[in-house]
Structures are given as structure tokens and as C-alpha cells.
Coordinates of C-alpha atoms in Angstrom, one line a residue:
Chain A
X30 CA 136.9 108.4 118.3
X31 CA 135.7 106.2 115.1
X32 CA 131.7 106.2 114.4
X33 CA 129.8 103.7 115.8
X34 CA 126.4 102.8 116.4
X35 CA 125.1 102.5 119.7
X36 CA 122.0 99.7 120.8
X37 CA 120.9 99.5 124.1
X38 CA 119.9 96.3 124.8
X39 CA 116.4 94.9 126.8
X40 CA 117.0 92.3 128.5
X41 CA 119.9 89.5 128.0
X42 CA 118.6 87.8 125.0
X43 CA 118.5 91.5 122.9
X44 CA 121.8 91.5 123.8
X45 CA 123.1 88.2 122.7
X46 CA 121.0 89.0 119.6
X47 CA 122.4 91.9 119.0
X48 CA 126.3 90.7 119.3
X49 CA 125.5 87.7 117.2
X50 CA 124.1 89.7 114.8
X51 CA 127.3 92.3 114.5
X52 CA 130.7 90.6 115.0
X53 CA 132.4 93.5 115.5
X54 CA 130.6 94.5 118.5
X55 CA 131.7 94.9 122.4
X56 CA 129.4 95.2 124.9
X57 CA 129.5 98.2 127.1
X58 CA 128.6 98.3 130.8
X59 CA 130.5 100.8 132.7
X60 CA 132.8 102.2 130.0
X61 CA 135.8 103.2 131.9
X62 CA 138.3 101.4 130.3
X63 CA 136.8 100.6 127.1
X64 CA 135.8 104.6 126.1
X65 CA 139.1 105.6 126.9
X66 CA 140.6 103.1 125.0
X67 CA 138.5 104.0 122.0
X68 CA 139.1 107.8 122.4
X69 CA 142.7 107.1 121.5
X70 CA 141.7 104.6 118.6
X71 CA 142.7 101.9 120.0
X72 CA 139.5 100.1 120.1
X73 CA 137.5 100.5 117.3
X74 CA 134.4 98.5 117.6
X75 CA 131.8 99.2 114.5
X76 CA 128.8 98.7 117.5
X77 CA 128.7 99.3 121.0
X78 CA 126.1 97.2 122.7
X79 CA 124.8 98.9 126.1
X80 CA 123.9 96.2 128.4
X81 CA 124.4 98.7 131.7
X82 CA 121.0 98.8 132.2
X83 CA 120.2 95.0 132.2
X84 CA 118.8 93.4 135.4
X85 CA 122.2 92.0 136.8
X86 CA 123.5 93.9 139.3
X87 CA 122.5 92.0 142.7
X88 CA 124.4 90.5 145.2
X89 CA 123.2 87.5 146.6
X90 CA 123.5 84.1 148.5
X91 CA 124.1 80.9 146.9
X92 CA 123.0 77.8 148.5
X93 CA 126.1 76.6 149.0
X94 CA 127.1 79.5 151.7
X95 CA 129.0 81.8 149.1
X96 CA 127.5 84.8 147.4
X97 CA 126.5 85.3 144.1
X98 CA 128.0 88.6 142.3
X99 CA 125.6 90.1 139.6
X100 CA 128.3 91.1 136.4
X101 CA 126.5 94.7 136.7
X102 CA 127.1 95.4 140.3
X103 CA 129.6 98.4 140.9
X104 CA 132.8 97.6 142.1
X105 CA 131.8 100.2 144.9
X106 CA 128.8 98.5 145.7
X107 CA 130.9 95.5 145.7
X108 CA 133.5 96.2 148.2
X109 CA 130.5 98.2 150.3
X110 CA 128.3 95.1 150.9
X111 CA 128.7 94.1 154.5
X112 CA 128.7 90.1 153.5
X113 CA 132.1 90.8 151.0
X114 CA 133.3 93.3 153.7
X115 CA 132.8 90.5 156.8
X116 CA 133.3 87.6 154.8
X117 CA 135.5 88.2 151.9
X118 CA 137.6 91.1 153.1
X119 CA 140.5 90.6 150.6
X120 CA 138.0 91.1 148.1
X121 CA 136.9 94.4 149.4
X122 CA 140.3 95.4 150.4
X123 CA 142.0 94.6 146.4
X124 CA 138.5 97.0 145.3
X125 CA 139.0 99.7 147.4
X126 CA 143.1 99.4 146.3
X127 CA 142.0 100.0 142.8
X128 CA 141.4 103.3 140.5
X129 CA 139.4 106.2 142.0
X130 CA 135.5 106.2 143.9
X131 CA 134.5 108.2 140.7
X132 CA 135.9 105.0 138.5
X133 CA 135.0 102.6 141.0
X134 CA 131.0 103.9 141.4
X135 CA 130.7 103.2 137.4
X136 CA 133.1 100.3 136.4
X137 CA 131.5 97.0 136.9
X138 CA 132.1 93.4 138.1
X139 CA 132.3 91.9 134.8
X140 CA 133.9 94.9 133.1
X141 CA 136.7 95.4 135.6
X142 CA 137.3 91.3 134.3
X143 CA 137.2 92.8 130.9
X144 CA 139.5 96.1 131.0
X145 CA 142.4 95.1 128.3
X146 CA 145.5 93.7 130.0
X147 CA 148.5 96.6 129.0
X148 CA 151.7 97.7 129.5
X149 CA 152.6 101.8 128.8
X150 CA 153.1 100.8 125.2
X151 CA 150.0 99.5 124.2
X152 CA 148.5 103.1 125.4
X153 CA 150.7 105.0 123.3
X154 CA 150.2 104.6 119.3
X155 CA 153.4 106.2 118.6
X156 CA 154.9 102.5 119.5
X157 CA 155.2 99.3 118.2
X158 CA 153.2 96.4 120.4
X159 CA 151.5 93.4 119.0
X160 CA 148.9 93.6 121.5
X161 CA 147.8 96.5 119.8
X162 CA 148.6 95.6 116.4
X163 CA 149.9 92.0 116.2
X164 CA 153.3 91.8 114.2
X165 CA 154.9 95.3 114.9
X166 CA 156.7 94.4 117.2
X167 CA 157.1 94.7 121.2
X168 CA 157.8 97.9 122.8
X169 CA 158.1 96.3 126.4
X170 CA 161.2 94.0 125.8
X171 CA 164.2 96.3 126.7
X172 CA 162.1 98.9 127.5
X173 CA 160.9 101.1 130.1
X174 CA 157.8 99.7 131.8
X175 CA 157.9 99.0 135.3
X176 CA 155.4 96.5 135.5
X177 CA 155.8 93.7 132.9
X178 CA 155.5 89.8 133.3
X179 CA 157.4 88.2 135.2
X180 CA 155.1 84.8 134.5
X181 CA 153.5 83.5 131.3
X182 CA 155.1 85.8 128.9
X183 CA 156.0 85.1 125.2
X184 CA 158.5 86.8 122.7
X185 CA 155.9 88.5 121.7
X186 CA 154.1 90.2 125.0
X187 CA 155.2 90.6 128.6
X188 CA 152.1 92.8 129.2
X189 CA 149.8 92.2 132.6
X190 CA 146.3 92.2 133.9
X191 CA 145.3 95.5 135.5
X192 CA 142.9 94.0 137.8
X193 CA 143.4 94.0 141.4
X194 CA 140.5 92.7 141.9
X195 CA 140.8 89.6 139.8
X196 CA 143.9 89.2 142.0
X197 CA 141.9 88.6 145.0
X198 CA 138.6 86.9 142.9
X199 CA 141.6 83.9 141.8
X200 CA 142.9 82.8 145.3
X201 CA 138.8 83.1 146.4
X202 CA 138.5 80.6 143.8
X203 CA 135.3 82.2 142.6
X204 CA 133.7 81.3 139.0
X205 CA 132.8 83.6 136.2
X206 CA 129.1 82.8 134.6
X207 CA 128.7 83.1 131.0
X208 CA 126.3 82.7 128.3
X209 CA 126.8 83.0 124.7
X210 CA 123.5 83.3 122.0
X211 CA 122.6 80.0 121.5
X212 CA 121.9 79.8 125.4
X213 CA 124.5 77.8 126.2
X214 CA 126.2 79.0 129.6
X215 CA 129.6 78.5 130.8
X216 CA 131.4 78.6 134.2
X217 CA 135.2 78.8 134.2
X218 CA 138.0 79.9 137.3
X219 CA 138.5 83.5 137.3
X220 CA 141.8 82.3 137.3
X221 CA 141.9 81.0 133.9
X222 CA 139.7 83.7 132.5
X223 CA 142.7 85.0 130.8
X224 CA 145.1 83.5 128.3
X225 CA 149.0 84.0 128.2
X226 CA 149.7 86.0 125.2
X227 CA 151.8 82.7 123.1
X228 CA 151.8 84.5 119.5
X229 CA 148.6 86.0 119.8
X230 CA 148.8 88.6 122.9
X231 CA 145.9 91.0 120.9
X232 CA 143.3 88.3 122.4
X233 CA 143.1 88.7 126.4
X234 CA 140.9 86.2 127.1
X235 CA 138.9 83.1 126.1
X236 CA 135.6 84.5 125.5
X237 CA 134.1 84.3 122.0
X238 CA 133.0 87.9 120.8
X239 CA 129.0 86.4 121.8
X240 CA 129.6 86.1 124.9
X241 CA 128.2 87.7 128.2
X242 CA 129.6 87.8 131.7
X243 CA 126.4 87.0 133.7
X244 CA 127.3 86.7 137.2
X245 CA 130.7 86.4 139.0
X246 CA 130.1 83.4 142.1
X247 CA 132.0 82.8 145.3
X248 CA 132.4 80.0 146.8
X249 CA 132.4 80.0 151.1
X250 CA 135.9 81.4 152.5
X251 CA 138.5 79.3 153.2
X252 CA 139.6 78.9 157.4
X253 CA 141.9 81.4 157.9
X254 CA 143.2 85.0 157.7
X255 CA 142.7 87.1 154.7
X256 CA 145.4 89.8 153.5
X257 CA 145.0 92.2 150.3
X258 CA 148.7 94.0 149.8
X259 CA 149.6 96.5 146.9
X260 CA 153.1 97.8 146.1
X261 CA 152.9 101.2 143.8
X262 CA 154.8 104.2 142.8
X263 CA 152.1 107.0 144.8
X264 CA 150.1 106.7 147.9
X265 CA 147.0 106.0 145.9
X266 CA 145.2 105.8 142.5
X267 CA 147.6 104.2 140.2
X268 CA 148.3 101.0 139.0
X269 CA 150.2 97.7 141.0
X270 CA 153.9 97.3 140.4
X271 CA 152.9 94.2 142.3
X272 CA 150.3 93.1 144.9
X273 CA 149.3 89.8 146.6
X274 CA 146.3 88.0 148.5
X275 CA 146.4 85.6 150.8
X276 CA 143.2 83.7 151.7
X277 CA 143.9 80.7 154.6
X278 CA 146.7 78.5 152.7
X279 CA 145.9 80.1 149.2
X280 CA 148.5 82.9 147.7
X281 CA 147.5 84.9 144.3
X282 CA 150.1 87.3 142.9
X283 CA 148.8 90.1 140.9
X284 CA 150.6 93.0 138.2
X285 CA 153.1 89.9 137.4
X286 CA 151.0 87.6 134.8
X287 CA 148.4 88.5 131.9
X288 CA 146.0 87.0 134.2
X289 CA 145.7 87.1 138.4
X290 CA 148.8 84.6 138.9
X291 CA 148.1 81.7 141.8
X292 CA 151.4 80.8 143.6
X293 CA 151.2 76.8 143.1
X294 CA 154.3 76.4 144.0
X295 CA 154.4 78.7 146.9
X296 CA 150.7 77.1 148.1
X297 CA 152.7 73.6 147.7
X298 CA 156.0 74.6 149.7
X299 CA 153.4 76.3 152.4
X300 CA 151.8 72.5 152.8
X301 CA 154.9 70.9 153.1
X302 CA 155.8 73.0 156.0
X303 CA 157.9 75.4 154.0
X304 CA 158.6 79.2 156.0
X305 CA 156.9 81.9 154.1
X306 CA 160.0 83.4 153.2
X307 CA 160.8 80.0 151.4
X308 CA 157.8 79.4 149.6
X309 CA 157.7 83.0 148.1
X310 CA 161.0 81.9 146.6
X311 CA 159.9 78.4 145.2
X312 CA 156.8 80.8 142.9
X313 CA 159.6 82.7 142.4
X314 CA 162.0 80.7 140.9
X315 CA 160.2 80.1 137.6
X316 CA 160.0 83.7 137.3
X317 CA 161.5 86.0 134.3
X318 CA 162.3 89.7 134.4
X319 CA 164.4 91.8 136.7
X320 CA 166.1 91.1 140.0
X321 CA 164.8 94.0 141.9
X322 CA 161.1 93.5 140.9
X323 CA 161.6 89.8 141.5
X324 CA 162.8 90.4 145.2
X325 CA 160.0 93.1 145.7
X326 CA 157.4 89.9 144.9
X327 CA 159.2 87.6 147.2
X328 CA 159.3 90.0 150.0
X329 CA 155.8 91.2 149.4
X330 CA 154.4 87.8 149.3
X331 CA 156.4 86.5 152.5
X332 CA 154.8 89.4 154.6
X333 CA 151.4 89.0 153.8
X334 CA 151.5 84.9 154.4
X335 CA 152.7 85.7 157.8
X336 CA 150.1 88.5 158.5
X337 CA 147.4 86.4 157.5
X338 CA 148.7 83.6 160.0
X339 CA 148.1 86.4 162.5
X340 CA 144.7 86.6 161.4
X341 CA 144.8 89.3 158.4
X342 CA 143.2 92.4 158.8
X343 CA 139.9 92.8 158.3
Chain B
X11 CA 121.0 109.2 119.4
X12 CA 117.6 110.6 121.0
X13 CA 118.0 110.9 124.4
X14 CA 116.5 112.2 127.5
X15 CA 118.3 113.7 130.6
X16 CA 117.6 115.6 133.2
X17 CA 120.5 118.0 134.2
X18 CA 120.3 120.3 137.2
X19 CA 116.5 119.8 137.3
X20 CA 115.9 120.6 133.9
X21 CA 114.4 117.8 131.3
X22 CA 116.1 117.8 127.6
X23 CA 115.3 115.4 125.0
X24 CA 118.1 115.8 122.5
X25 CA 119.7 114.1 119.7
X26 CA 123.3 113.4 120.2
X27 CA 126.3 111.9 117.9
X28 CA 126.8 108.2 119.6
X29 CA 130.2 109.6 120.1
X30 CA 129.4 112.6 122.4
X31 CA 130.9 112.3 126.1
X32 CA 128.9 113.1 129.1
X33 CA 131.3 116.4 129.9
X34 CA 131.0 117.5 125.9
X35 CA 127.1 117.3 126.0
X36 CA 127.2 119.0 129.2
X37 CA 129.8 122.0 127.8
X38 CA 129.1 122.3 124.1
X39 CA 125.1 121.4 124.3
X40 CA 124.1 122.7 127.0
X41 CA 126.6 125.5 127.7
X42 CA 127.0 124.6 131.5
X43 CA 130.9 125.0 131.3
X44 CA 131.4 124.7 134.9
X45 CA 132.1 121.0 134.7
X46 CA 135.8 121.0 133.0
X47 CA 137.8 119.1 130.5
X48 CA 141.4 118.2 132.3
X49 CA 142.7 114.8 130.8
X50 CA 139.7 113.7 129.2
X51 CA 140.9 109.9 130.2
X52 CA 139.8 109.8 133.7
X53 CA 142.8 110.6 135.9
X54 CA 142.5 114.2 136.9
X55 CA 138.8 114.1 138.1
X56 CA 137.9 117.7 136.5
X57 CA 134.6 116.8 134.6
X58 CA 133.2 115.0 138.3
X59 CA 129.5 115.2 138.7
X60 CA 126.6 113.3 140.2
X61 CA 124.3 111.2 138.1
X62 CA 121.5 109.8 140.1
X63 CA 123.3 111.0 143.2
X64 CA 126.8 109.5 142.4
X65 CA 130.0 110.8 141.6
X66 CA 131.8 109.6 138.1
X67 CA 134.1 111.3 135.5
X68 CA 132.0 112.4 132.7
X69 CA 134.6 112.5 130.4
X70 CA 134.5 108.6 130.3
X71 CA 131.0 108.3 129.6
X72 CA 128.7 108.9 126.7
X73 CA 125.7 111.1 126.6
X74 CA 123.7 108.2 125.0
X75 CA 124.6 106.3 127.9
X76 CA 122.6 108.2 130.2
X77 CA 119.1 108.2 129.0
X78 CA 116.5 109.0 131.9
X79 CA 119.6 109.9 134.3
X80 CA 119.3 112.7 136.9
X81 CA 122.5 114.9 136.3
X82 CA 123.9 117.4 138.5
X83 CA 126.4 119.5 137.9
X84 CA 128.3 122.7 139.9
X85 CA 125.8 124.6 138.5
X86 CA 122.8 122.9 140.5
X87 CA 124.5 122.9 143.6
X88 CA 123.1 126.1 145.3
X89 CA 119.7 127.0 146.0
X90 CA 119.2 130.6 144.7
X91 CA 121.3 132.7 146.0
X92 CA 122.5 130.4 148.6
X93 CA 125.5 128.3 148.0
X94 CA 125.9 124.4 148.8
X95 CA 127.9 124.2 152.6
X96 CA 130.7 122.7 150.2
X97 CA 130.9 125.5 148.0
X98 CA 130.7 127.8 151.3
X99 CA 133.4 126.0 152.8
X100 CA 135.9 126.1 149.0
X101 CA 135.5 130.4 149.9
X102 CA 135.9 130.2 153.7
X103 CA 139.1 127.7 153.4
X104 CA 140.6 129.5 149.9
X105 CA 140.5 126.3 148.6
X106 CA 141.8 127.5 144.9
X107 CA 144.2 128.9 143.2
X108 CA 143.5 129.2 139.3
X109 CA 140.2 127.2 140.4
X110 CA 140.1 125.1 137.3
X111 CA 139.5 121.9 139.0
X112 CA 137.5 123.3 141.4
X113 CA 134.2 122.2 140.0
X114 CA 134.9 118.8 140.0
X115 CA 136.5 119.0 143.7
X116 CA 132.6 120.6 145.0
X117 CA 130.9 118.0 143.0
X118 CA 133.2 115.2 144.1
X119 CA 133.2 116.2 147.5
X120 CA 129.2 115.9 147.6
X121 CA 129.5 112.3 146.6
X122 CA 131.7 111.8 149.2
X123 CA 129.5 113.2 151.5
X124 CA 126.7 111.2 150.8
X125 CA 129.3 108.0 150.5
X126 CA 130.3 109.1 154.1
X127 CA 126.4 108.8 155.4
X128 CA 125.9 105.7 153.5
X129 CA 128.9 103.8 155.4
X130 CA 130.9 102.9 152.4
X131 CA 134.4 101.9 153.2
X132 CA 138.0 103.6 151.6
X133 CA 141.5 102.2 151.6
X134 CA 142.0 104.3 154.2
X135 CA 139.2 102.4 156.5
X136 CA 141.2 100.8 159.1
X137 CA 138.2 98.6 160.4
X138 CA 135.3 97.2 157.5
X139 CA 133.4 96.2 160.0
X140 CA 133.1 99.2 162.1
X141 CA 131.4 102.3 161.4
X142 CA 133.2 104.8 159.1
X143 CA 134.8 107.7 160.8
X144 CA 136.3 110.5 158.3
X145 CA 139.5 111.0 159.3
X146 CA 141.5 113.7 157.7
X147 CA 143.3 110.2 155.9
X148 CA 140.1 109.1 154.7
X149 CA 139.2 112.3 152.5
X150 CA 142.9 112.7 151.3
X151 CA 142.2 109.0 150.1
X152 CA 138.2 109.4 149.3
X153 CA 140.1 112.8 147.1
X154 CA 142.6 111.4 145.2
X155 CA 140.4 110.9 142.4
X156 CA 140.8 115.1 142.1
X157 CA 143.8 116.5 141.1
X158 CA 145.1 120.1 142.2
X159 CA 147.7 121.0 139.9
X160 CA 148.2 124.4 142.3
X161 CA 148.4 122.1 144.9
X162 CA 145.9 123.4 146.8
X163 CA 145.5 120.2 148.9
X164 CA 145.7 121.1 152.4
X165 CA 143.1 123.9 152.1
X166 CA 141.2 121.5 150.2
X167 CA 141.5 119.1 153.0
X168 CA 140.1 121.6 155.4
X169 CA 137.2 122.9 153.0
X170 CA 135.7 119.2 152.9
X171 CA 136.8 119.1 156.7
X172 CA 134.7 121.8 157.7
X173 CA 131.8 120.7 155.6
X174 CA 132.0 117.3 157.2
X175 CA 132.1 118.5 160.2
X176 CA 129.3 121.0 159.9
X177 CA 127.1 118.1 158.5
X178 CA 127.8 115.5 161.2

């Protein structure tokens, strides 16, 4: 691991100080993605900037009936509140389908947003992959990875979010709170929290290097049954090779898209009285990548529209 | 880095590299080698132990990180001479082989304990509304985190089985 100097930060403003002050500075909450990435040098930030210990870790309502999610509460704590487990189970469900309890009790709300969207390449050094090092090249095309893009990749990157639960944040429609350091705070769709790679895949997303996840909101549940679903290689603890939530007449595809994918398309053949089966394949049909993983999708997404017409699971 | 931490009971107020991990500071600083380096990326579960009551991997955390934190580690489970029910129930169950991972299967299965009476829900919960009941599917899922390269995973199953089940 490179040297670097550690500041642990008093309250919001230190923070924002502190990262305007050093540009090549992260912000550290949880660390589980972010340490492991710079034990193999693949981050190499000059300051880390502890903000786990800053007041943002509760879970309330908001007065419009949905529930406010502090970007410090654990993603166990998360999927353990009664209100996300009663009213938002997909959300709970996609938590619970991710990582281990040991990663889950530490990685955070607005971390678990920030863990670097990869493919098998970008871990390994020995490789060429402009995510890691823009211009060398891309490991993934003709490759080996089993779970590249099948939306919104370039020439350059076919890499995908790792977040299932940014899968089921998108087709909740919830907003992700941000401030930068001259106070200014944003709001932007989970959903669009992430850009598609173009020619620049080494930036995930469209935050400015100043800028702070506060607070992750929800608006109320839509009518009708929730489903979480996760295809992988193991019974448990490894990554998607593709997953899918379903939330009333709302579908999000996850492990197929740099960011948690909505199924437009598929939400737009459902209204027009399309059968499951049939709007899986109109998402579908704008899809790159292999036949087999594109059927797995189309399958996977069909199922869990019709189980959450039965009501989902909760 | 100065930094204060309380490990097994015991205060230290040390200055550590920023770079030190949680498991290194425990192992190389402190000498308590119980917790153990596997992976050192968070997949095999090998350095678990409880901070403030909760189970995480301390490889993928920093010593600095942890300033006025309540460690405990498989060297603070028993009380004297008397071992923790979970470390009882590893002997009764031979629940190791080469018992390298063993440490972090004890410490993990006490967070899971206390997960258990606190009503927090797995994968594995078939109901998130209902009570949590811990089936034998519920700690192979709650587990998973823990590898067992000798495969020891039945016997394991019935070591955290038995301590459940003594506890409830």
C-alpha cells in the first residue's frame, strides 16, 4: 500500500474542507472496497479523509411518507430496520443478497454507492484495462469475464456496477443527497448516479472529487408486489452474474450496466399490456454480449414480473 | 497515527503507520496472533473479530480507523479458565481440522449470536416480517463469510448449532 495521510474529519464541513483543500483525496467511511483496492495499488489516494464517524447514520421518515437513509448507516442496519424490511422489502432483500454480515456490518449506504464498478481485469494489475489505467487497453473484450455489459458499454469498457443494492435503490426511484464545499447540495436518481464508461471508463460516476454523499432518500412504495432475484456462480457470497427487482410496474436489471440498469422498455411493453415473457425481450433487444447471458436476463426478469403480480415475497 | 484502542479489555494508546490494518496491529503490535491473516482482501473471514460488539474482517480495516473502539478478539473470549459456550462447542463438535480459520469461525459465530437475539434478518429468512428462527440454513448462510478450507463445515454447522441451542 502507498503512504498516505490520514484526517479524521469533525463534522461535515471539516470534511468538505479537508477534500477541497487536497484534490487527491477520497473519503473513507467503511473501507471495504476502497482498502482493498489500495492494498493492490490500485487506488492510490495521497489523503484518506475519515468521515465514518460523522453524525449521518440515521434512518428516518420524510414527510412525504418515504424514509430518509443517513449515507453512514450500515448496510446491515439497513436491510434490519423493520420500516425497509415491511415497506421496502426488495431493498432489504438485494442487501442481504450482497457480500458477507462481516462486510455488510462495516460497508455503508453511501460507500456501497461508491465501491468502483469492475470486471476481473481491473483487479488484476498484470492486465491491460483503461478503467484502471486509461489507454492500455481492455482486457474484457474477448475475454474471460462472466459478467460484463450487456448495456451502455463503449470500445473501451464493458465493466459493471457491483451493487445489488443500487439495483433495487433505482426501480425504488430513491435520490442520492449531496453536498460539495461551497455548500451547495445536490439531489440526483440513483439511477443516473453512474456514468457509462464513453472514452473515459476510469471515472464511475458524476461526482466532483468535493463532494459528499449525505443521505440516500426514498420515496413511498409503489402499489404492488416487490421481488429482489440474484443469479450467481455459488449459493452465497459472491458477485451477480445478473439479478433483477421488480417494484409494482417498475423493473431494474442489475450486473448488466456500469450503473443499476431500469428496463424502459420492458416497463413500457408491461403498460401496453405486453406478457412478461415479452417485455423482458423488448429491454432485451438493445442488448450487446452473449446469447446465453442474454437469455439468462430475459428469463430471470420474466419470473420475477410474474412473482411480484402474485404479490412478491416479503 | 496516535491512537487509542481498547483490545480484549486492555487500553493502548499507540502510534501506528496510517497504513497498518486492523489484523497487523492486532498480530505484529500486540502479539495476539490468534486472529489470522487468510486472503487479506476480505473473502475468507480468517482475521473476524468484534469491534464494539460486531463482527467485521480486520484485514480491511485500518488501525487508525478505530480510535476509542472496543476490540475483542479469540483471545478475550473466555473468562479464566473457562471457555466461551462457542469455543466449548468447536471441542465437543471437532469442529477443525488444521484449525487455522478457526479463530475467526468462534469470533464470527459470536456476532452471529448476538445478530440472532437482535432479530436481524439473512438471505436465508424466509419471512422479514416474522421473528427470526435459526435454522440450520440460516447459519450455513449467516457462515459463509468463513471459509473452511478442510472443509469442516458440517461439524461446524453443529458447533454453532449446539451453542444456539444451548443459548436459546
Amino acid at each position: 500500500m502507498k503512504p498516505f495521510a490520514f484526517e479524521r474529519a469533525r463534522n461535515v464541513d471539516h470534511a468538505l474542507s479537508l477534500a477541497a483543500a487536497a484534490p487527491g483525496a477520497r473519503f473513507l467511511a467503511g473501507g471495504t472496497n476502497l482498502l482493498d483496492l489500495m492494498k493492490l495499488e490500485i487506488e492510490q489516494p495521497d489523503t484518506l479523509i475519515d468521515v465514518g464517524r460523522l453524525p449521518l447514520a440515521d434512518i428516518s421518515e420524510t414527510a412525504g411518507g418515504g424514509l430518509r437513509i443517513g449515507a453512514l448507516a450500515t448496510n446491515s442496519v439497513v436491510a434490519s430496520d423493520p420500516r425497509i424490511r415491511s415497506r421496502y422489502p426488495v431493498l432489504a432483500r438485494a442487501i442481504l443478497s450482497g457480500a458477507s454480515v462481516q462486510l455488510r456490518n462495516k460497508a455503508s449506504m453511501g460507500g456501497n454507492l461508491m465501491q468502483r464498478t469492475r470486471c476481473s481485469y481491473f483487479m488484476d494489475p498484470a492486465m491491460p484495462c483503461n478503467k484502471r489505467l486509461p489507454g492500455s487497453g481492455c482486457s474484457a473484450m474477448g475475454g474471460l469475464s462472466q459478467a460484463t455489459a450487456l448495456f451502455g458499454a463503449s470500445e473501451f469498457c464493458a465493466a459493471v456496477s457491483a451493487s445489488d443494492m443500487s439495483v433495487a435503490l433505482a426501480v425504488l426511484d430513491a435520490e442520492v443527497e449531496t453536498v460539495r464545499a461551497d455548500g451547495s447540495v445536490r439531489r440526483r436518481p440513483v439511477e443516473t448516479l453512474h456514468r457509462l464508461p464513453g472514452d473515459a471508463p476510469q471515472v464511475d460516476t458524476d461526482l466532483a472529487p468535493d463532494e459528499l454523499i449525505l443521505a440516500v432518500e426514498l420515496p413511498p412504495p409503489p402499489s404492488g408486489g416487490q421481488v429482489w432475484r440474484k443469479v450467481r456462480a455459488r449459493a452465497s457470497y459472491i458477485g451477480a452474474l445478473a439479478s433483477v427487482a421488480v417494484a409494482g410496474d417498475r423493473v431494474a436489471l442489475g450486473a448488466v450496466a456500469a450503473r443499476p440498469w431500469r428496463a424502459r422498455a420492458t416497463e413500457a411493453a408491461l403498460a401496453g399490456g405486453a406478457a412478461p415473457s415479452e417485455a423482458a425481450e423488448a429491454e432485451l433487444a438493445s442488448a450487446s454480449g452473449e446469447v446465453g447471458r442474454k437469455s439468462l436476463v430475459r428469463r430471470l426478469a420474466s419470473d420475477a414480473i410474474q412473482e411480484s403480480r402474485k404479490g412478491g415475497r416479503s | 497515527m496516535r491512537t487509542e484502542i481498547r483490545v480484549n479489555g486492555v487500553d493502548h494508546a499507540v502510534d501506528v503507520d496510517t497504513r497498518t490494518s486492523l489484523l497487523d496491529f492486532l498480530r505484529e503490535h500486540l502479539d495476539l496472533k490468534g486472529s489470522k491473516k487468510g486472503c487479506d482482501h476480505g473473502q475468507c473471514g480468517a482475521c473476524t473479530v468484534l469491534v464494539n460488539g460486531v463482527r467485521i474482517n480486520a484485514c480491511l480495516s485500518l488501525a487508525v480507523m478505530h480510535d476509542g473502539d472496543h476490540v475483542t478478539t479469540i483471545e478475550g473470549l473466555a473468562s479464566g479458565e473457562a471457555l466461551h459456550p462457542l469455543q466449548q462447542a468447536f471441542l465437543t463438535e471437532d469442529a477443525f481440522q488444521c484449525g487455522y480459520c478457526t479463530p475467526g469461525q468462534i469470533c464470527s459465530a459470536v456476532g452471529l449470536m448476538a445478530e440472532i437475539a437482535a432479530g436481524q434478518p439473512s438471505e436465508a429468512t424466509a419471512d422479514l416480517n416474522a421473528k427470526v428462527v435459526l435454522t440450520d440454513a440460516e447459519i450455513r448462510e449467516r457462515m459463509s463469510g468463513n471459509l473452511c478450507r478442510c472443509s469442516a463445515y458440517p461439524q461446524i454447522l453443529a458447533a454453532v448449532r449446539r451453542a444456539a441451542g444451548a443459548a436459546a
